[in-house]
Short mmCIF file of C-alpha atoms (C1' of nucleotides) in Angstrom, two decimals:
data_model
loop_
_atom_site.label_atom_id
_atom_site.label_comp_id
_atom_site.label_asym_id
_atom_site.label_seq_id
_atom_site.Cartn_x
_atom_site.Cartn_y
_atom_site.Cartn_z
CA MET L 9 63.42 -183.34 206.52
CA ILE L 10 61.67 -184.04 203.22
CA ILE L 11 63.58 -185.75 200.41
CA ILE L 12 62.35 -185.51 196.82
CA ASP L 13 63.32 -187.91 194.06
CA LEU L 14 62.99 -185.92 190.85
CA GLN L 15 63.61 -189.06 188.78
CA SER L 16 60.74 -191.00 190.34
CA ARG L 17 57.53 -191.50 188.32
CA ILE L 18 55.64 -190.68 191.49
CA PRO L 19 54.56 -187.03 191.16
CA ILE L 20 56.52 -184.63 193.34
CA TYR L 21 53.38 -183.43 195.09
CA GLU L 22 52.54 -187.04 195.98
CA GLN L 23 56.01 -187.49 197.43
CA ILE L 24 55.54 -184.39 199.55
CA LYS L 25 52.10 -185.56 200.69
CA GLU L 26 53.41 -188.98 201.64
CA GLN L 27 56.36 -187.60 203.57
CA VAL L 28 54.30 -185.02 205.45
CA ILE L 29 51.90 -187.82 206.49
CA LYS L 30 54.88 -189.90 207.53
CA LEU L 31 56.37 -187.06 209.60
CA VAL L 32 53.03 -186.51 211.34
CA ASN L 33 52.63 -190.21 212.04
CA CYS L 34 56.16 -190.32 213.43
CA GLY L 35 55.35 -187.50 215.81
CA VAL L 36 57.80 -185.04 214.28
CA TYR L 37 54.86 -182.68 213.72
CA LYS L 38 52.03 -182.81 216.24
CA PRO L 39 48.36 -181.77 215.84
CA GLY L 40 47.96 -178.01 216.08
CA GLU L 41 51.61 -177.44 215.29
CA GLN L 42 52.62 -175.13 212.45
CA LEU L 43 54.34 -176.62 209.41
CA PRO L 44 57.00 -174.85 207.37
CA SER L 45 55.45 -172.28 205.01
CA ILE L 46 54.86 -173.39 201.44
CA ARG L 47 57.27 -170.70 200.28
CA ALA L 48 60.01 -171.80 202.69
CA LEU L 49 59.46 -175.40 201.71
CA SER L 50 59.49 -174.70 197.98
CA LYS L 51 62.73 -172.79 198.43
CA GLU L 52 64.31 -175.53 200.51
CA LEU L 53 63.28 -178.27 198.09
CA LYS L 54 64.05 -176.07 195.06
CA LEU L 55 60.53 -176.56 193.74
CA ASN L 56 57.89 -174.24 192.41
CA VAL L 57 55.51 -172.84 195.03
CA ASN L 58 52.54 -174.29 193.14
CA THR L 59 53.92 -177.79 193.32
CA VAL L 60 54.17 -177.57 197.10
CA LYS L 61 50.79 -175.85 197.21
CA ARG L 62 49.21 -178.73 195.34
CA ALA L 63 50.47 -181.19 197.96
CA PHE L 64 49.00 -179.08 200.74
CA ILE L 65 45.64 -178.65 198.99
CA GLU L 66 45.30 -182.42 198.92
CA LEU L 67 46.57 -182.86 202.47
CA GLU L 68 43.91 -180.35 203.52
CA ALA L 69 41.21 -182.18 201.58
CA ASP L 70 42.28 -185.41 203.30
CA GLY L 71 42.01 -183.75 206.72
CA VAL L 72 45.70 -183.98 207.52
CA VAL L 73 46.47 -180.26 207.65
CA TYR L 74 44.56 -176.97 207.51
CA SER L 75 45.82 -173.68 206.22
CA LEU L 76 44.89 -170.22 207.37
CA GLN L 77 45.40 -167.26 205.10
CA GLY L 78 48.10 -164.96 206.32
CA ARG L 79 49.04 -167.30 209.12
CA GLY L 80 50.33 -170.58 207.77
CA VAL L 81 49.69 -174.28 207.55
CA PHE L 82 48.97 -176.38 210.66
CA VAL L 83 48.63 -180.06 211.46
CA SER L 84 44.93 -180.84 211.97
CA GLU L 85 43.59 -182.71 214.98
CA THR L 86 42.35 -185.50 212.72
CA ALA L 87 45.78 -186.04 211.17
CA ILE L 88 46.69 -189.12 213.17
CA ASN L 89 44.55 -192.26 212.66
CA ASN L 90 43.01 -190.43 209.71
CA THR L 91 40.43 -192.73 208.11
CA LYS L 92 40.80 -191.43 204.55
CA VAL L 93 44.58 -191.80 204.58
CA HIS L 94 44.25 -195.24 206.16
CA ASP L 95 41.62 -196.50 203.74
CA ASP L 96 43.49 -195.20 200.72
CA ALA L 97 46.65 -196.93 201.94
CA ILE L 98 44.84 -200.26 202.42
CA ARG L 99 43.18 -200.01 199.00
CA ASN L 100 46.48 -199.27 197.26
CA LEU L 101 48.14 -202.12 199.05
CA GLU L 102 45.41 -204.52 198.01
CA ILE L 103 45.80 -203.52 194.37
CA ALA L 104 49.59 -203.96 194.58
CA VAL L 105 49.32 -207.38 196.21
CA ASN L 106 46.78 -208.63 193.69
CA SER L 107 48.99 -207.39 190.88
CA ALA L 108 52.00 -209.18 192.36
CA VAL L 109 50.07 -212.39 192.87
CA SER L 110 48.84 -212.41 189.28
CA LYS L 111 52.48 -212.13 188.21
CA GLY L 112 53.34 -215.32 190.06
CA ILE L 113 54.61 -213.95 193.36
CA SER L 114 53.93 -216.46 196.13
CA ARG L 115 52.73 -215.90 199.68
CA GLU L 116 56.18 -217.02 200.88
CA GLU L 117 57.95 -214.36 198.87
CA ILE L 118 55.59 -211.70 200.18
CA ASP L 119 56.20 -212.84 203.78
CA THR L 120 59.95 -212.72 203.20
CA LEU L 121 59.59 -209.17 201.84
CA LEU L 122 57.47 -208.14 204.82
CA ASN L 123 59.95 -209.62 207.26
CA SER L 124 62.82 -207.68 205.72
CA ILE L 125 60.81 -204.44 205.66
CA PHE L 126 59.69 -204.70 209.26
CA LYS L 127 63.14 -205.78 210.42
CA GLU L 128 64.50 -202.63 208.77
CA GLY L 129 61.87 -200.56 210.58
CA GLU L 130 62.87 -201.92 213.97
CA LYS L 131 66.46 -200.93 213.35
CA ASP L 132 65.31 -197.38 212.63
CA ASP L 133 63.29 -197.32 215.84
CA ARG L 134 66.39 -198.06 217.89
CA ASN L 135 68.10 -194.90 216.69
CA MET Z 26 39.43 -214.13 178.55
CA ILE Z 27 40.78 -210.66 179.17
CA ILE Z 28 38.64 -208.22 181.13
CA ILE Z 29 39.37 -204.50 180.94
CA ASP Z 30 38.10 -202.06 183.56
CA LEU Z 31 37.69 -198.82 181.65
CA GLN Z 32 36.99 -196.98 184.91
CA SER Z 33 40.25 -198.01 186.48
CA ARG Z 34 43.04 -195.44 186.70
CA ILE Z 35 45.49 -198.15 185.72
CA PRO Z 36 46.33 -197.60 182.04
CA ILE Z 37 44.53 -199.98 179.71
CA TYR Z 38 47.80 -201.22 178.19
CA GLU Z 39 49.02 -202.07 181.71
CA GLN Z 40 45.83 -204.02 182.36
CA ILE Z 41 46.34 -205.99 179.15
CA LYS Z 42 49.98 -206.70 180.03
CA GLU Z 43 49.05 -207.84 183.51
CA GLN Z 44 46.30 -210.16 182.31
CA VAL Z 45 48.40 -211.75 179.57
CA ILE Z 46 51.09 -212.47 182.17
CA LYS Z 47 48.43 -213.85 184.49
CA LEU Z 48 46.98 -216.12 181.78
CA VAL Z 49 50.47 -217.43 180.99
CA ASN Z 50 51.21 -218.04 184.65
CA CYS Z 51 47.89 -219.87 185.04
CA GLY Z 52 48.80 -222.13 182.16
CA VAL Z 53 46.03 -220.92 179.87
CA TYR Z 54 48.70 -220.02 177.31
CA LYS Z 55 51.81 -222.18 177.18
CA PRO Z 56 55.29 -221.30 175.88
CA GLY Z 57 55.40 -221.49 172.11
CA GLU Z 58 51.64 -221.16 171.82
CA GLN Z 59 50.16 -218.43 169.62
CA LEU Z 60 48.24 -215.55 171.20
CA PRO Z 61 45.20 -213.83 169.63
CA SER Z 62 46.26 -211.23 167.07
CA ILE Z 63 46.47 -207.57 168.07
CA ARG Z 64 43.64 -206.74 165.69
CA ALA Z 65 41.39 -209.56 166.91
CA LEU Z 66 42.03 -208.59 170.51
CA SER Z 67 41.43 -204.89 169.95
CA LYS Z 68 38.18 -205.74 168.18
CA GLU Z 69 37.06 -208.12 170.93
CA LEU Z 70 37.90 -205.66 173.71
CA LYS Z 71 36.62 -202.67 171.73
CA LEU Z 72 39.91 -200.86 172.18
CA ASN Z 73 42.14 -198.80 169.95
CA VAL Z 74 44.67 -200.97 168.10
CA ASN Z 75 47.50 -198.77 169.32
CA THR Z 76 46.60 -199.46 172.90
CA VAL Z 77 46.81 -203.25 172.42
CA LYS Z 78 49.94 -202.90 170.29
CA ARG Z 79 51.65 -200.97 173.04
CA ALA Z 80 50.90 -203.72 175.56
CA PHE Z 81 52.46 -206.34 173.27
CA ILE Z 82 55.51 -204.22 172.49
CA GLU Z 83 56.20 -204.00 176.22
CA LEU Z 84 55.48 -207.68 176.78
CA GLU Z 85 58.02 -208.46 174.06
CA ALA Z 86 60.56 -206.14 175.64
CA ASP Z 87 60.01 -207.97 178.95
CA GLY Z 88 60.60 -211.34 177.25
CA VAL Z 89 57.10 -212.62 177.81
CA VAL Z 90 56.09 -212.85 174.14
CA TYR Z 91 57.79 -212.64 170.78
CA SER Z 92 56.23 -211.65 167.50
CA LEU Z 93 57.03 -213.01 164.10
CA GLN Z 94 56.45 -210.67 161.22
CA GLY Z 95 53.25 -211.61 159.43
CA ARG Z 96 52.65 -214.73 161.52
CA GLY Z 97 51.50 -213.46 164.88
CA VAL Z 98 52.49 -213.24 168.53
CA PHE Z 99 53.68 -216.23 170.56
CA VAL Z 100 54.37 -216.94 174.21
CA SER Z 101 58.13 -217.01 174.70
CA GLU Z 102 59.97 -219.78 176.54
CA THR Z 103 61.06 -217.30 179.21
CA ALA Z 104 57.50 -216.24 179.94
CA ILE Z 105 57.04 -218.28 183.12
CA ASN Z 106 59.27 -217.38 186.04
CA ASN Z 107 60.35 -214.38 183.98
CA THR Z 108 62.99 -212.46 185.95
CA LYS Z 109 62.01 -208.99 184.81
CA VAL Z 110 58.32 -209.49 185.51
CA HIS Z 111 59.16 -211.06 188.87
CA ASP Z 112 61.59 -208.32 189.91
CA ASP Z 113 59.26 -205.55 188.80
CA ALA Z 114 56.45 -207.12 190.81
CA ILE Z 115 58.62 -207.43 193.93
CA ARG Z 116 59.88 -203.86 193.54
CA ASN Z 117 56.35 -202.47 193.13
CA LEU Z 118 55.13 -204.44 196.09
CA GLU Z 119 58.00 -203.18 198.22
CA ILE Z 120 57.16 -199.57 197.32
CA ALA Z 121 53.48 -200.13 198.10
CA VAL Z 122 54.22 -201.76 201.45
CA ASN Z 123 56.62 -199.04 202.48
CA SER Z 124 54.10 -196.40 201.50
CA ALA Z 125 51.39 -198.14 203.53
CA VAL Z 126 53.66 -198.51 206.56
CA SER Z 127 54.59 -194.84 206.49
CA LYS Z 128 50.84 -194.08 206.60
CA GLY Z 129 50.45 -196.02 209.80
CA ILE Z 130 49.35 -199.43 208.49
CA SER Z 131 50.53 -202.15 210.89
CA ARG Z 132 52.02 -205.59 210.15
CA GLU Z 133 48.84 -207.12 211.59
CA GLU Z 134 46.64 -205.24 209.12
CA ILE Z 135 48.83 -206.33 206.22
CA ASP Z 136 48.65 -209.96 207.35
CA THR Z 137 44.87 -209.74 207.61
CA LEU Z 138 44.74 -208.34 204.09
CA LEU Z 139 47.04 -211.10 202.77
CA ASN Z 140 44.95 -213.78 204.44
CA SER Z 141 41.78 -212.51 202.81
CA ILE Z 142 43.45 -212.20 199.39
CA PHE Z 143 44.94 -215.70 199.47
CA LYS Z 144 41.74 -217.23 200.84
CA GLU Z 145 39.91 -215.64 197.91
CA GLY Z 146 42.51 -217.06 195.54
CA GLU Z 147 42.03 -220.62 196.80
CA LYS Z 148 38.31 -220.39 196.14
CA ASP Z 149 39.06 -219.33 192.55
CA ASP Z 150 41.39 -222.30 192.08
CA ARG Z 151 38.60 -224.72 192.86
CA ASN Z 152 36.57 -223.49 189.88
CA MET C 30 33.17 -160.66 225.54
CA ILE C 31 34.51 -161.30 222.03
CA ILE C 32 35.62 -164.81 221.19
CA ILE C 33 37.88 -165.40 218.19
CA ASP C 34 38.24 -168.80 216.56
CA LEU C 35 41.76 -168.80 215.16
CA GLN C 36 41.06 -172.08 213.38
CA SER C 37 38.11 -170.72 211.45
CA ARG C 38 38.62 -169.87 207.80
CA ILE C 39 36.55 -166.76 208.34
CA PRO C 40 39.04 -163.84 208.55
CA ILE C 41 39.69 -162.65 212.08
CA TYR C 42 38.63 -159.07 211.26
CA GLU C 43 35.31 -160.42 209.96
CA GLN C 44 34.82 -162.33 213.21
CA ILE C 45 35.47 -159.14 215.19
CA LYS C 46 33.04 -157.18 213.01
CA GLU C 47 30.36 -159.81 213.36
CA GLN C 48 30.69 -160.04 217.12
CA VAL C 49 30.65 -156.25 217.66
CA ILE C 50 27.46 -156.07 215.60
CA LYS C 51 26.02 -158.95 217.62
CA LEU C 52 26.87 -157.28 220.93
CA VAL C 53 25.24 -154.06 219.79
CA ASN C 54 22.13 -155.91 218.59
CA CYS C 55 21.93 -157.75 221.93
CA GLY C 56 22.04 -154.44 223.77
CA VAL C 57 25.36 -155.06 225.46
CA TYR C 58 26.67 -151.86 223.86
CA LYS C 59 24.18 -149.06 223.30
CA PRO C 60 24.30 -146.18 220.80
CA GLY C 61 26.63 -143.44 222.03
CA GLU C 62 28.45 -145.83 224.35
CA GLN C 63 32.22 -146.14 224.13
CA LEU C 64 33.78 -149.39 222.95
CA PRO C 65 37.08 -150.82 224.20
CA SER C 66 40.06 -149.22 222.52
CA ILE C 67 41.69 -150.93 219.56
CA ARG C 68 44.88 -151.40 221.59
CA ALA C 69 43.09 -152.82 224.62
CA LEU C 70 41.10 -155.18 222.43
CA SER C 71 44.11 -156.37 220.46
CA LYS C 72 45.93 -157.04 223.74
CA GLU C 73 42.99 -158.87 225.26
CA LEU C 74 42.44 -161.00 222.14
CA LYS C 75 46.17 -161.44 221.55
CA LEU C 76 45.81 -160.19 218.01
CA ASN C 77 47.78 -157.88 215.79
CA VAL C 78 46.65 -154.23 216.20
CA ASN C 79 46.21 -153.94 212.43
CA THR C 80 43.73 -156.79 212.39
CA VAL C 81 41.53 -155.10 215.02
CA LYS C 82 41.97 -151.73 213.36
CA ARG C 83 40.77 -153.11 210.05
CA ALA C 84 37.62 -154.43 211.70
CA PHE C 85 36.82 -151.02 213.17
CA ILE C 86 37.56 -149.17 209.92
CA GLU C 87 34.99 -151.35 208.19
CA LEU C 88 32.49 -151.03 211.04
CA GLU C 89 32.83 -147.26 210.74
CA ALA C 90 32.32 -147.44 206.97
CA ASP C 91 29.18 -149.47 207.60
CA GLY C 92 27.86 -146.86 210.03
CA VAL C 93 28.00 -149.13 213.07
CA VAL C 94 30.64 -147.17 215.02
CA TYR C 95 32.38 -143.83 214.78
CA SER C 96 35.78 -142.91 216.09
CA LEU C 97 36.83 -139.60 217.56
CA GLN C 98 40.50 -138.76 217.20
CA GLY C 99 42.23 -139.32 220.50
CA ARG C 100 39.07 -140.16 222.39
CA GLY C 101 38.07 -143.58 221.25
CA VAL C 102 35.45 -145.54 219.33
CA PHE C 103 31.71 -145.20 220.00
CA VAL C 104 28.57 -147.02 218.94
CA SER C 105 26.79 -144.89 216.36
CA GLU C 106 23.09 -144.02 216.49
CA THR C 107 22.55 -145.95 213.23
CA ALA C 108 24.09 -149.14 214.66
CA ILE C 109 20.81 -150.94 215.39
CA ASN C 110 18.64 -151.80 212.41
CA ASN C 111 21.57 -150.65 210.27
CA THR C 112 20.54 -150.89 206.61
CA LYS C 113 23.91 -151.85 205.20
CA VAL C 114 24.52 -154.58 207.77
CA HIS C 115 20.97 -155.85 207.26
CA ASP C 116 21.15 -155.84 203.46
CA ASP C 117 24.56 -157.51 203.44
CA ALA C 118 23.26 -160.20 205.76
CA ILE C 119 20.21 -160.84 203.60
CA ARG C 120 22.31 -160.92 200.44
CA ASN C 121 24.80 -163.37 201.93
CA LEU C 122 22.03 -165.55 203.20
CA GLU C 123 20.38 -165.57 199.79
CA ILE C 124 23.62 -166.66 198.13
CA ALA C 125 24.12 -169.40 200.72
CA VAL C 126 20.58 -170.72 200.32
CA ASN C 127 20.78 -170.74 196.55
CA SER C 128 24.09 -172.54 196.72
CA ALA C 129 22.61 -175.15 199.08
CA VAL C 130 19.53 -175.64 196.93
CA SER C 131 21.63 -176.19 193.82
CA LYS C 132 23.47 -178.91 195.73
CA GLY C 133 20.23 -180.76 196.32
CA ILE C 134 19.28 -179.48 199.80
CA SER C 135 15.49 -179.50 200.18
CA ARG C 136 13.20 -176.95 201.79
CA GLU C 137 12.46 -179.49 204.49
CA GLU C 138 16.11 -179.84 205.42
CA ILE C 139 16.48 -176.05 205.58
CA ASP C 140 13.46 -175.79 207.86
CA THR C 141 14.85 -178.49 210.12
CA LEU C 142 18.11 -176.59 210.32
CA LEU C 143 16.33 -173.32 211.08
CA ASN C 144 14.27 -174.95 213.81
CA SER C 145 17.35 -176.32 215.52
CA ILE C 146 19.15 -172.99 215.24
CA PHE C 147 16.28 -170.94 216.64
CA LYS C 148 15.59 -173.48 219.37
CA GLU C 149 19.23 -173.17 220.41
CA GLY C 150 18.90 -169.38 220.36
CA GLU C 151 15.95 -169.42 222.74
CA LYS C 152 17.90 -171.44 225.25
CA ASP C 153 20.66 -168.83 225.13
CA ASP C 154 18.15 -166.04 225.77
CA ARG C 155 17.12 -167.64 229.04
CA ASN C 156 20.64 -167.36 230.45
CA MET T 14 25.85 -174.11 180.06
CA ILE T 15 28.19 -172.73 182.72
CA ILE T 16 28.23 -169.03 183.49
CA ILE T 17 31.20 -167.41 185.24
CA ASP T 18 31.07 -164.13 187.07
CA LEU T 19 34.60 -162.77 186.91
CA GLN T 20 33.67 -159.91 189.28
CA SER T 21 32.48 -162.25 192.06
CA ARG T 22 34.70 -162.77 195.10
CA ILE T 23 33.86 -166.46 194.81
CA PRO T 24 36.89 -168.09 193.13
CA ILE T 25 36.25 -169.08 189.52
CA TYR T 26 37.06 -172.73 190.23
CA GLU T 27 34.43 -172.73 193.00
CA GLN T 28 31.87 -171.32 190.58
CA ILE T 29 32.69 -174.09 188.11
CA LYS T 30 32.45 -176.71 190.85
CA GLU T 31 29.10 -175.43 192.03
CA GLN T 32 27.63 -175.30 188.53
CA VAL T 33 28.82 -178.77 187.57
CA ILE T 34 27.23 -180.14 190.75
CA LYS T 35 24.07 -178.24 189.89
CA LEU T 36 23.99 -179.59 186.32
CA VAL T 37 24.48 -183.13 187.61
CA ASN T 38 21.74 -182.73 190.23
CA CYS T 39 19.43 -181.34 187.55
CA GLY T 40 20.04 -184.42 185.46
CA VAL T 41 21.69 -182.57 182.58
CA TYR T 42 24.71 -184.83 183.07
CA LYS T 43 24.05 -188.38 184.23
CA PRO T 44 26.36 -190.81 186.08
CA GLY T 45 28.79 -192.43 183.67
CA GLU T 46 28.32 -189.70 181.11
CA GLN T 47 31.31 -187.82 179.73
CA LEU T 48 31.71 -184.13 180.54
CA PRO T 49 33.22 -181.57 178.16
CA SER T 50 37.02 -181.76 178.17
CA ILE T 51 38.86 -179.36 180.41
CA ARG T 52 40.44 -177.83 177.30
CA ALA T 53 37.13 -177.35 175.54
CA LEU T 54 35.62 -175.88 178.70
CA SER T 55 38.54 -173.54 179.32
CA LYS T 56 38.27 -172.33 175.75
CA GLU T 57 34.49 -171.88 175.94
CA LEU T 58 34.70 -170.00 179.26
CA LYS T 59 37.83 -168.11 178.16
CA LEU T 60 39.72 -169.32 181.19
CA ASN T 61 43.09 -170.87 181.73
CA VAL T 62 43.20 -174.68 181.54
CA ASN T 63 44.62 -174.85 185.06
CA THR T 64 41.68 -172.95 186.52
CA VAL T 65 39.25 -175.46 185.08
CA LYS T 66 41.56 -178.30 186.09
CA ARG T 67 41.51 -177.12 189.68
CA ALA T 68 37.72 -177.30 189.73
CA PHE T 69 37.82 -180.86 188.40
CA ILE T 70 40.50 -181.95 190.84
CA GLU T 71 38.22 -180.93 193.68
CA LEU T 72 35.14 -182.41 192.06
CA GLU T 73 37.07 -185.66 191.76
CA ALA T 74 38.17 -185.53 195.40
CA ASP T 75 34.54 -185.00 196.37
CA GLY T 76 33.45 -188.03 194.39
CA VAL T 77 31.39 -186.10 191.85
CA VAL T 78 33.46 -186.90 188.76
CA TYR T 79 36.39 -189.08 187.81
CA SER T 80 38.92 -188.43 185.09
CA LEU T 81 40.78 -190.95 182.99
CA GLN T 82 44.00 -189.97 181.31
CA GLY T 83 43.69 -189.78 177.56
CA ARG T 84 39.96 -190.38 177.70
CA GLY T 85 38.23 -187.56 179.51
CA VAL T 86 36.18 -186.63 182.58
CA PHE T 87 33.07 -188.58 183.55
CA VAL T 88 30.26 -188.16 186.07
CA SER T 89 30.80 -190.66 188.88
CA GLU T 90 28.11 -193.02 190.14
CA THR T 91 28.23 -191.37 193.56
CA ALA T 92 27.62 -187.92 192.11
CA ILE T 93 23.94 -187.73 193.04
CA ASN T 94 23.06 -187.78 196.73
CA ASN T 95 26.76 -187.33 197.40
CA THR T 96 27.27 -187.17 201.17
CA LYS T 97 30.30 -184.91 201.13
CA VAL T 98 28.63 -182.34 198.90
CA HIS T 99 25.47 -182.54 200.99
CA ASP T 100 27.23 -182.21 204.34
CA ASP T 101 29.37 -179.31 203.13
CA ALA T 102 26.24 -177.55 201.87
CA ILE T 103 24.44 -177.99 205.21
CA ARG T 104 27.49 -176.80 207.15
CA ASN T 105 27.88 -173.68 204.99
CA LEU T 106 24.20 -172.93 205.30
CA GLU T 107 24.35 -173.23 209.08
CA ILE T 108 27.25 -170.77 209.23
CA ALA T 109 25.42 -168.33 206.97
CA VAL T 110 22.21 -168.51 209.01
CA ASN T 111 24.02 -168.03 212.31
CA SER T 112 25.84 -165.05 210.85
CA ALA T 113 22.58 -163.52 209.64
CA VAL T 114 20.89 -164.09 212.99
CA SER T 115 23.69 -162.41 214.87
CA LYS T 116 23.20 -159.39 212.61
CA GLY T 117 19.61 -159.09 213.69
CA ILE T 118 17.84 -160.97 210.89
CA SER T 119 14.64 -162.53 212.23
CA ARG T 120 13.11 -165.92 211.58
CA GLU T 121 10.30 -164.16 209.71
CA GLU T 122 12.69 -162.48 207.33
CA ILE T 123 14.44 -165.78 206.64
CA ASP T 124 11.12 -167.48 205.92
CA THR T 125 10.15 -164.67 203.55
CA LEU T 126 13.46 -165.10 201.75
CA LEU T 127 13.00 -168.87 201.55
CA ASN T 128 9.49 -168.49 200.17
CA SER T 129 10.68 -166.18 197.43
CA ILE T 130 13.59 -168.47 196.55
CA PHE T 131 11.47 -171.62 196.38
CA LYS T 132 8.67 -169.83 194.52
CA GLU T 133 11.31 -168.81 191.94
CA GLY T 134 12.48 -172.41 191.71
CA GLU T 135 8.98 -173.70 190.97
CA LYS T 136 8.64 -171.22 188.11
CA ASP T 137 11.86 -172.58 186.64
CA ASP T 138 10.56 -176.13 186.95
CA ARG T 139 7.55 -175.29 184.82
CA ASN T 140 9.76 -174.34 181.89
"C1'" DG M 22 42.71 -185.76 170.72
"C1'" DT M 23 42.49 -186.50 176.06
"C1'" DG M 24 44.22 -185.60 181.01
"C1'" DG M 25 48.61 -185.06 184.37
"C1'" DT M 26 52.52 -182.52 186.07
"C1'" DC M 27 55.44 -178.71 186.66
"C1'" DT M 28 57.34 -174.07 186.15
"C1'" DA M 29 57.48 -168.92 186.35
"C1'" DG M 30 55.48 -165.18 187.66
"C1'" DA M 31 51.63 -161.94 188.67
"C1'" DC M 32 48.27 -160.04 191.87
"C1'" DC M 33 45.24 -160.22 195.90
"C1'" DA M 34 43.83 -161.05 200.93
"C1'" DC M 35 45.09 -161.56 205.65
"C1'" DT M 36 48.17 -161.00 209.92
"C1'" DG E 15 55.57 -162.17 206.23
"C1'" DT E 16 51.68 -165.75 205.29
"C1'" DG E 17 48.36 -168.33 202.04
"C1'" DG E 18 44.84 -167.96 197.75
"C1'" DT E 19 43.89 -167.36 192.93
"C1'" DC E 20 44.90 -167.09 188.17
"C1'" DT E 21 47.52 -167.02 183.87
"C1'" DA E 22 50.69 -168.66 180.21
"C1'" DG E 23 53.06 -172.06 178.53
"C1'" DA E 24 55.95 -176.33 178.55
"C1'" DC E 25 56.36 -181.31 178.45
"C1'" DC E 26 54.69 -185.99 179.33
"C1'" DA E 27 51.41 -190.10 179.27
"C1'" DC E 28 47.54 -192.33 177.34
"C1'" DC E 29 44.05 -193.43 173.66
#
DNA sequence: GTGGTCTAGACCACT
DNA sequence: GTGGTCTAGACCACC
């Protein structure tokens, strides 16, 4: 379910975080539901346990999951429509847009990009 | 002319790169024109020379500036509408948008953000 | 009678211990009286037998209950006003208060908290 | 400045967190000021770098410090009167008090404890 | 020099 | 079995 790009400059634990959030937002994992164990996940993704653990520590701090010793990791009730995740996403997007604008990217180009991204998304939804 | 935010998590050399590109795109520096020397700039910004040097090495690799041994750094003819800068900006923006979307940000929210950013930009242009 | 919060980060066996002590202090179970068997309790609470067993082993070590081979678990005579339980509680509270104070919590805030907790308690007593 | 109790059941990184917060609240470290490097601290406390790092990751997530690659760790502007730290402290205290009460600790005993703790604090202030 | 990421592996606590 | 903590040590990025 989770795909890691080892070549990416985005840290692996960030990639895990992002994809877990995505899976929760897509409804693959629902609040209260148990997630795969960090050991199972680290084995599946061929990563060190600590790398996966790091992702889950941050997901827990962000209120997306909670972990119970000896029992496992579960999706928290506040996972969907999570304010911290939302606000972070908006802030990052703002920085990225400002950076693009200062490099000469026009509003038209951004709209074209958005159209192609959201068109792509609709296709996925049909599946 | 260049403002560095020491508290930002964006590397200082990236901030320098970005602002030089911005100044060129705004027409403050024109192709062929000489830029402040690395030493002058590092003194003015109170930064380590190596940090400024790194920014200029990368700007040269991107085709934004060229340096002439013993004479200084100049804005290259390919600085405006530079393909590499443009493509990098688009690629980064695409990643940021996809990340935001996967965290539940809607098209409407992105448009609202864009409107506020471009409104802000117009105000600046009047100055 | 015993309510377990599976979502709490307090270990389940600690929750069992705490609630047995509470029930004894409230007079629900009196010294000499027999407690529900470990198996019955684990079935009722839908918990692993080992988890309940661990709670009772520790309660026995603390002098709150005693178990008779093949007959069951009973409230010990030293259960109420038990020194070890009392001292542990005081020690834990001291640690918690010191921790709060070092994080900038004032005496006033603590008093407000205490008032609301003891007010709540009185209401419960009326039931 | 920081004292670690290796015997304590409180994780070392939590002890570091707590003491850094305390030092900031006491005014030993002020907003904007640089903290000792994680390497220097780990050497001084004879701990692994990662243990200290873990403490700082959480302090950063809580808005108490911020770290800049290649530069160091600094006290953030939101460190004092930090809502997250404050709310966590209150919540923990509430849990501790409720636990003590259920073990038969009376309001009088709690007040006695508070008096002795705050009396102790005043003595420290005079130094 | 600074912090940031990742691995390998140990040991403990809880169910 | 689960997660939680800690160590030792490597390699990278930034200043």
